[in-house]
mmCIF file of C-alpha atoms in Angstrom:
data_model
loop_
_atom_site.group_PDB
_atom_site.id
_atom_site.type_symbol
_atom_site.label_atom_id
_atom_site.label_comp_id
_atom_site.label_asym_id
_atom_site.label_seq_id
_atom_site.Cartn_x
_atom_site.Cartn_y
_atom_site.Cartn_z
ATOM 1 C CA MET A 1 27.794 109.232 52.745
ATOM 2 C CA ARG A 2 28.121 112.772 53.901
ATOM 3 C CA VAL A 3 24.905 114.727 53.768
ATOM 4 C CA ILE A 4 25.946 118.275 53.142
ATOM 5 C CA PRO A 5 24.507 120.775 55.617
ATOM 6 C CA PRO A 6 22.217 123.545 54.550
ATOM 7 C CA SER A 7 24.712 126.054 55.943
ATOM 8 C CA GLU A 8 27.466 124.888 53.627
ATOM 9 C CA LEU A 9 25.300 124.230 50.430
ATOM 10 C CA VAL A 10 22.420 126.733 50.611
ATOM 11 C CA ILE A 11 19.381 125.687 48.348
ATOM 12 C CA ASN A 12 16.732 128.489 47.861
ATOM 13 C CA GLY A 13 12.999 127.569 48.340
ATOM 14 C CA ASP A 14 12.507 127.128 44.624
ATOM 15 C CA GLY A 15 15.302 124.521 44.489
ATOM 16 C CA SER A 16 17.862 126.823 43.032
ATOM 17 C CA VAL A 17 21.194 127.280 44.241
ATOM 18 C CA PHE A 18 21.981 130.209 46.523
ATOM 19 C CA HIS A 19 23.854 132.823 44.469
ATOM 20 C CA LEU A 20 23.127 131.692 41.001
ATOM 21 C CA HIS A 21 19.624 131.008 41.234
ATOM 22 C CA LEU A 22 19.715 128.013 38.978
ATOM 23 C CA ARG A 23 18.303 124.731 39.326
ATOM 24 C CA PRO A 24 20.240 121.734 38.433
ATOM 25 C CA GLU A 25 18.090 120.875 35.255
ATOM 26 C CA GLN A 26 18.890 124.405 33.935
ATOM 27 C CA LEU A 27 22.618 123.987 33.632
ATOM 28 C CA ALA A 28 23.996 122.664 30.310
ATOM 29 C CA ASP A 29 27.202 120.615 29.828
ATOM 30 C CA ARG A 30 28.864 123.588 28.005
ATOM 31 C CA VAL A 31 29.265 126.822 29.822
ATOM 32 C CA ILE A 32 30.612 130.256 28.762
ATOM 33 C CA LEU A 33 31.554 132.593 31.620
ATOM 34 C CA VAL A 34 32.003 136.249 31.432
ATOM 35 C CA GLY A 35 32.605 138.913 33.941
ATOM 36 C CA ASP A 36 30.223 141.570 32.964
ATOM 37 C CA PRO A 37 26.518 140.831 33.508
ATOM 38 C CA GLU A 38 25.403 142.857 30.362
ATOM 39 C CA ARG A 39 27.952 140.602 28.359
ATOM 40 C CA VAL A 40 25.612 137.586 29.087
ATOM 41 C CA GLU A 41 22.883 139.059 26.756
ATOM 42 C CA ARG A 42 25.513 139.616 23.882
ATOM 43 C CA VAL A 43 26.280 136.089 23.733
ATOM 44 C CA ALA A 44 22.764 134.900 24.209
ATOM 45 C CA ALA A 45 21.790 137.146 21.468
ATOM 46 C CA ARG A 46 23.296 134.465 19.063
ATOM 47 C CA PHE A 47 21.152 131.770 20.376
ATOM 48 C CA GLU A 48 18.430 130.115 18.161
ATOM 49 C CA CYS A 49 16.259 129.965 21.418
ATOM 50 C CA ARG A 50 16.273 130.481 25.054
ATOM 51 C CA GLU A 51 15.385 127.718 27.488
ATOM 52 C CA CYS A 52 15.570 129.832 30.974
ATOM 53 C CA GLU A 53 17.085 133.071 32.525
ATOM 54 C CA ALA A 54 18.131 133.831 35.890
ATOM 55 C CA ARG A 55 19.324 136.920 37.651
ATOM 56 C CA ASN A 56 20.692 137.664 41.157
ATOM 57 C CA ARG A 57 23.304 140.252 41.957
ATOM 58 C CA GLU A 58 26.198 140.335 39.446
ATOM 59 C CA TYR A 59 25.148 136.763 38.517
ATOM 60 C CA HIS A 60 23.164 136.675 35.115
ATOM 61 C CA THR A 61 22.617 133.185 33.431
ATOM 62 C CA ILE A 62 20.865 132.268 30.156
ATOM 63 C CA THR A 63 20.682 128.901 28.803
ATOM 64 C CA GLY A 64 19.733 128.207 25.340
ATOM 65 C CA LEU A 65 20.627 126.514 21.792
ATOM 66 C CA TYR A 66 23.346 127.602 19.606
ATOM 67 C CA GLN A 67 23.568 125.805 16.188
ATOM 68 C CA GLY A 68 21.979 122.835 18.198
ATOM 69 C CA LYS A 69 24.431 122.828 20.922
ATOM 70 C CA ARG A 70 22.811 123.500 24.560
ATOM 71 C CA ILE A 71 24.898 126.267 26.090
ATOM 72 C CA THR A 72 24.628 128.251 29.287
ATOM 73 C CA VAL A 73 26.418 131.422 29.619
ATOM 74 C CA LEU A 74 26.716 133.283 32.889
ATOM 75 C CA SER A 75 28.415 136.105 34.447
ATOM 76 C CA HIS A 76 30.685 135.742 37.424
ATOM 77 C CA GLY A 77 31.463 139.325 38.365
ATOM 78 C CA VAL A 78 35.054 140.640 39.204
ATOM 79 C CA GLY A 79 37.465 138.688 41.298
ATOM 80 C CA CYS A 80 38.973 135.584 42.627
ATOM 81 C CA GLY A 81 36.173 135.424 45.246
ATOM 82 C CA ASN A 82 33.574 135.446 42.992
ATOM 83 C CA ILE A 83 35.186 132.468 41.151
ATOM 84 C CA ASP A 84 35.214 130.429 44.266
ATOM 85 C CA ILE A 85 31.318 130.937 44.570
ATOM 86 C CA VAL A 86 30.484 130.220 40.939
ATOM 87 C CA MET A 87 32.606 127.326 40.624
ATOM 88 C CA SER A 88 31.516 125.693 43.642
ATOM 89 C CA GLU A 89 27.807 126.219 42.784
ATOM 90 C CA LEU A 90 28.279 125.129 39.051
ATOM 91 C CA ASP A 91 29.875 121.872 40.478
ATOM 92 C CA ALA A 92 27.074 121.423 42.938
ATOM 93 C CA LEU A 93 24.577 121.920 40.320
ATOM 94 C CA ALA A 94 26.193 119.076 38.287
ATOM 95 C CA ASN A 95 27.275 116.730 40.935
ATOM 96 C CA VAL A 96 25.075 116.969 44.095
ATOM 97 C CA ASP A 97 21.636 115.647 44.444
ATOM 98 C CA PHE A 98 19.773 118.586 46.071
ATOM 99 C CA ARG A 99 17.021 116.357 47.456
ATOM 100 C CA THR A 100 19.232 114.187 49.592
ATOM 101 C CA ARG A 101 22.161 116.662 49.850
ATOM 102 C CA LYS A 102 24.575 113.904 48.952
ATOM 103 C CA VAL A 103 27.098 113.696 46.139
ATOM 104 C CA LYS A 104 25.907 111.754 43.224
ATOM 105 C CA PRO A 105 27.430 108.160 42.571
ATOM 106 C CA SER A 106 28.512 109.357 39.036
ATOM 107 C CA SER A 107 30.324 112.595 38.272
ATOM 108 C CA ARG A 108 29.477 114.975 35.500
ATOM 109 C CA SER A 109 32.058 116.815 33.929
ATOM 110 C CA LEU A 110 31.335 120.389 32.618
ATOM 111 C CA THR A 111 33.219 122.136 29.680
ATOM 112 C CA LEU A 112 33.901 125.555 30.720
ATOM 113 C CA VAL A 113 35.300 128.653 28.809
ATOM 114 C CA ARG A 114 35.980 132.080 30.189
ATOM 115 C CA ILE A 115 35.757 135.047 27.994
ATOM 116 C CA GLY A 116 37.433 138.100 29.605
ATOM 117 C CA THR A 117 39.473 141.223 29.299
ATOM 118 C CA SER A 118 42.925 141.863 30.489
ATOM 119 C CA GLY A 119 46.046 143.948 30.597
ATOM 120 C CA GLY A 120 48.838 142.980 28.115
ATOM 121 C CA LEU A 121 52.198 142.920 30.112
ATOM 122 C CA CYS A 122 54.655 142.742 27.132
ATOM 123 C CA PRO A 123 55.155 145.359 24.752
ATOM 124 C CA ASP A 124 55.020 143.178 21.739
ATOM 125 C CA ILE A 125 51.307 142.150 22.665
ATOM 126 C CA SER A 126 49.175 144.813 21.142
ATOM 127 C CA LEU A 127 45.770 145.883 22.158
ATOM 128 C CA GLY A 128 42.768 143.734 20.681
ATOM 129 C CA SER A 129 45.007 140.597 21.084
ATOM 130 C CA TYR A 130 43.505 137.517 22.189
ATOM 131 C CA VAL A 131 45.601 135.588 24.830
ATOM 132 C CA VAL A 132 44.784 132.020 25.958
ATOM 133 C CA ALA A 133 45.689 131.248 29.517
ATOM 134 C CA SER A 134 47.605 127.925 28.743
ATOM 135 C CA LYS A 135 49.269 128.493 32.425
ATOM 136 C CA SER A 136 47.901 130.605 34.977
ATOM 137 C CA ILE A 137 49.767 132.130 37.975
ATOM 138 C CA GLY A 138 47.588 133.047 40.885
ATOM 139 C CA PHE A 139 48.511 135.755 43.487
ATOM 140 C CA ASP A 140 45.152 135.057 45.312
ATOM 141 C CA GLY A 141 45.505 132.036 47.422
ATOM 142 C CA VAL A 142 41.870 130.499 46.775
ATOM 143 C CA LEU A 143 43.307 127.123 45.737
ATOM 144 C CA TYR A 144 45.233 126.545 48.999
ATOM 145 C CA PHE A 145 42.021 126.066 50.982
ATOM 146 C CA TYR A 146 41.225 122.953 48.997
ATOM 147 C CA GLU A 147 42.651 119.567 49.896
ATOM 148 C CA GLY A 148 44.705 118.068 47.007
ATOM 149 C CA ASN A 149 45.670 121.406 45.375
ATOM 150 C CA GLU A 150 49.105 120.048 44.897
ATOM 151 C CA ARG A 151 47.786 117.535 42.391
ATOM 152 C CA VAL A 152 46.880 120.299 40.010
ATOM 153 C CA ARG A 153 49.731 122.722 40.590
ATOM 154 C CA ASP A 154 53.106 123.082 38.393
ATOM 155 C CA ARG A 155 55.370 123.002 41.450
ATOM 156 C CA GLU A 156 58.416 123.077 39.387
ATOM 157 C CA MET A 157 57.385 126.222 37.418
ATOM 158 C CA GLU A 158 56.255 127.785 40.695
ATOM 159 C CA ASP A 159 59.806 127.325 42.055
ATOM 160 C CA ALA A 160 61.188 128.713 39.032
ATOM 161 C CA PHE A 161 58.922 131.697 39.120
ATOM 162 C CA LEU A 162 59.791 132.615 42.803
ATOM 163 C CA LYS A 163 63.345 132.544 42.056
ATOM 164 C CA ARG A 164 63.632 134.374 38.858
ATOM 165 C CA VAL A 165 61.299 137.195 39.434
ATOM 166 C CA ASN A 166 62.872 137.688 43.056
ATOM 167 C CA TRP A 167 59.358 137.448 44.614
ATOM 168 C CA GLY A 168 59.168 139.401 47.745
ATOM 169 C CA VAL A 169 55.561 140.262 48.509
ATOM 170 C CA GLU A 170 55.152 139.118 52.134
ATOM 171 C CA GLY A 171 52.343 136.504 52.772
ATOM 172 C CA VAL A 172 51.570 135.764 49.129
ATOM 173 C CA ARG A 173 52.790 132.489 47.599
ATOM 174 C CA PRO A 174 51.968 132.475 43.805
ATOM 175 C CA TYR A 175 50.652 129.105 42.490
ATOM 176 C CA VAL A 176 50.744 127.874 38.909
ATOM 177 C CA VAL A 177 47.947 125.816 37.149
ATOM 178 C CA SER A 178 47.164 124.721 33.617
ATOM 179 C CA ALA A 179 44.223 125.067 31.350
ATOM 180 C CA ASP A 180 42.545 121.791 29.860
ATOM 181 C CA PRO A 181 44.987 121.108 26.991
ATOM 182 C CA GLU A 182 42.469 119.583 24.728
ATOM 183 C CA LEU A 183 40.127 122.565 25.006
ATOM 184 C CA VAL A 184 43.098 124.871 24.516
ATOM 185 C CA GLU A 185 43.774 123.099 21.018
ATOM 186 C CA ARG A 186 40.354 123.328 20.205
ATOM 187 C CA ILE A 187 39.766 126.853 20.869
ATOM 188 C CA ALA A 188 43.202 128.619 20.466
ATOM 189 C CA THR A 189 44.031 128.562 16.886
ATOM 190 C CA ASP A 190 44.541 131.118 14.201
ATOM 191 C CA ARG A 191 45.404 134.562 15.903
ATOM 192 C CA PHE A 192 45.322 133.335 19.351
ATOM 193 C CA ILE A 193 48.242 133.815 21.633
ATOM 194 C CA ARG A 194 48.986 131.135 24.084
ATOM 195 C CA GLY A 195 50.939 132.350 27.201
ATOM 196 C CA VAL A 196 51.103 132.786 30.869
ATOM 197 C CA THR A 197 48.123 134.817 32.511
ATOM 198 C CA LEU A 198 48.767 136.457 35.877
ATOM 199 C CA THR A 199 45.823 136.313 38.097
ATOM 200 C CA ALA A 200 45.926 139.161 40.691
ATOM 201 C CA ASN A 201 43.886 139.592 43.881
ATOM 202 C CA GLY A 202 43.042 143.295 43.015
ATOM 203 C CA PHE A 203 42.828 145.665 40.211
ATOM 204 C CA TYR A 204 45.242 148.519 41.283
ATOM 205 C CA GLY A 205 48.200 147.650 43.552
ATOM 206 C CA PRO A 206 48.226 144.066 43.112
ATOM 207 C CA GLN A 207 48.456 144.638 39.355
ATOM 208 C CA GLY A 208 51.170 147.306 39.841
ATOM 209 C CA ARG A 209 49.000 150.303 39.467
ATOM 210 C CA HIS A 210 49.889 153.463 41.375
ATOM 211 C CA VAL A 211 47.326 156.151 42.077
ATOM 212 C CA ARG A 212 47.954 157.575 45.566
ATOM 213 C CA LEU A 213 49.467 154.710 47.551
ATOM 214 C CA SER A 214 53.067 153.766 46.806
ATOM 215 C CA LEU A 215 53.704 150.337 45.678
ATOM 216 C CA ALA A 216 55.702 147.925 47.916
ATOM 217 C CA ASP A 217 57.672 146.692 44.902
ATOM 218 C CA GLU A 218 57.752 149.343 42.018
ATOM 219 C CA ASP A 219 59.649 147.105 39.727
ATOM 220 C CA LEU A 220 57.910 143.898 40.037
ATOM 221 C CA ASN A 221 55.778 144.355 36.751
ATOM 222 C CA GLN A 222 59.180 144.534 34.718
ATOM 223 C CA ARG A 223 60.496 141.397 36.268
ATOM 224 C CA LEU A 224 57.249 139.572 35.723
ATOM 225 C CA ALA A 225 57.174 140.742 32.098
ATOM 226 C CA GLN A 226 60.656 139.116 31.552
ATOM 227 C CA PHE A 227 59.639 135.643 33.065
ATOM 228 C CA GLU A 228 59.875 132.646 30.765
ATOM 229 C CA HIS A 229 59.783 128.787 31.568
ATOM 230 C CA GLU A 230 60.291 125.997 29.250
ATOM 231 C CA GLY A 231 58.751 128.024 26.452
ATOM 232 C CA TYR A 232 55.981 129.637 28.540
ATOM 233 C CA ARG A 233 56.151 133.252 29.107
ATOM 234 C CA VAL A 234 53.990 135.890 30.832
ATOM 235 C CA ALA A 235 51.456 137.516 28.597
ATOM 236 C CA ASN A 236 48.691 139.329 30.570
ATOM 237 C CA TYR A 237 47.109 140.302 33.898
ATOM 238 C CA GLU A 238 43.593 139.588 35.038
ATOM 239 C CA MET A 239 41.716 138.424 38.006
ATOM 240 C CA GLU A 240 40.096 135.082 37.802
ATOM 241 C CA SER A 241 41.966 132.622 35.509
ATOM 242 C CA ALA A 242 43.925 130.855 38.160
ATOM 243 C CA PRO A 243 41.363 129.714 40.705
ATOM 244 C CA PHE A 244 39.181 129.165 37.823
ATOM 245 C CA ALA A 245 41.475 126.553 36.199
ATOM 246 C CA GLY A 246 42.598 125.300 39.596
ATOM 247 C CA LEU A 247 39.175 124.639 40.870
ATOM 248 C CA ALA A 248 37.927 122.981 37.554
ATOM 249 C CA ALA A 249 40.860 120.628 37.540
ATOM 250 C CA LEU A 250 40.331 119.736 41.186
ATOM 251 C CA MET A 251 36.482 119.033 40.494
ATOM 252 C CA GLY A 252 36.945 117.068 37.365
ATOM 253 C CA HIS A 253 35.772 119.827 34.719
ATOM 254 C CA ARG A 254 37.598 120.953 31.662
ATOM 255 C CA ALA A 255 38.296 124.790 31.643
ATOM 256 C CA MET A 256 40.217 127.498 29.863
ATOM 257 C CA THR A 257 40.316 131.381 29.843
ATOM 258 C CA VAL A 258 40.792 133.526 26.927
ATOM 259 C CA CYS A 259 41.142 137.213 27.215
ATOM 260 C CA CYS A 260 40.818 140.257 25.012
ATOM 261 C CA VAL A 261 43.752 142.710 25.628
ATOM 262 C CA ILE A 262 42.275 146.061 26.191
ATOM 263 C CA ALA A 263 45.203 147.798 28.149
ATOM 264 C CA GLY A 264 48.946 148.068 27.184
ATOM 265 C CA ARG A 265 50.743 148.017 30.723
ATOM 266 C CA ALA A 266 54.069 148.773 29.212
ATOM 267 C CA SER A 267 52.909 151.355 26.745
ATOM 268 C CA GLY A 268 50.206 152.931 29.038
ATOM 269 C CA GLU A 269 47.494 152.585 26.368
ATOM 270 C CA MET A 270 43.865 151.884 27.174
ATOM 271 C CA ASN A 271 41.258 150.874 24.650
ATOM 272 C CA THR A 272 37.621 151.611 26.094
ATOM 273 C CA ASP A 273 36.083 150.857 22.713
ATOM 274 C CA TYR A 274 36.754 147.182 22.686
ATOM 275 C CA LYS A 275 33.483 145.903 21.803
ATOM 276 C CA PRO A 276 34.009 144.765 18.061
ATOM 277 C CA SER A 277 36.990 142.737 19.301
ATOM 278 C CA MET A 278 34.852 140.892 21.986
ATOM 279 C CA GLU A 279 32.224 140.206 19.479
ATOM 280 C CA ALA A 280 34.481 138.445 17.287
ATOM 281 C CA LEU A 281 35.802 136.477 20.106
ATOM 282 C CA ILE A 282 32.390 135.426 21.448
ATOM 283 C CA ASP A 283 31.590 134.221 17.662
ATOM 284 C CA THR A 284 34.881 132.053 17.719
ATOM 285 C CA VAL A 285 34.275 130.566 21.055
ATOM 286 C CA LEU A 286 30.679 129.681 20.355
ATOM 287 C CA ASP A 287 31.654 128.019 17.051
ATOM 288 C CA ARG A 288 34.542 125.980 18.490
ATOM 289 C CA LEU A 289 32.974 124.922 21.839
#
């Protein structure tokens, strides 16, 4: 069995994993992920008790009990690169023996829910809406670096997407992945919108924002908003859901993303006072996780 070199899985002197600064015994089976490190405290404020806390850079983690359920909440920062770090280290905490540096003989599956913010792409998706990424379309390319990625990709939907939106961004081939269906059924009831979430590899140009630099394809967002495939339609833009869902599926974990819409890309509206909507979303996810 392969021994994972120290240069590939970095373990700190205290036995914690390099970026997250967590030790294996500090990770719960249920995990809530958020982008903003300050939002970790908002989630953990609902815990009856706290077991441990760790901080390093943009990664802030608290594990505790909520209504008798052991839950870890952690922040992943912004962007697809951070998701690669967080998912790799969470999986290592769950499935690698840090003493021997070997993969454990029996695998542990985590239940992971990301709570984020996003921009609504369609005019009928109002500010404050909750969008569940039943499918995610990634513009980032992270998943292609891992063997077996084709097993978790929806190749039929990828081909339809490329053709119907007349995709022409050179060097970028979008991929399509699904959230865990049982988890979606458990979390996404009532007022939740189930749709397709676009994962961009940047906040400005990759999401069609024009400040000083002109866009290579000025009409791309309009075509994206019109895309629909077998009942799935594009709903929103963000920067993490596709590699999150794809890596989780490859690793044998169950994952989904739900985002609060804080920007209307078609209307040009922006809601910077979205805290009440986020608070209600946190309560809902904690209750159903």
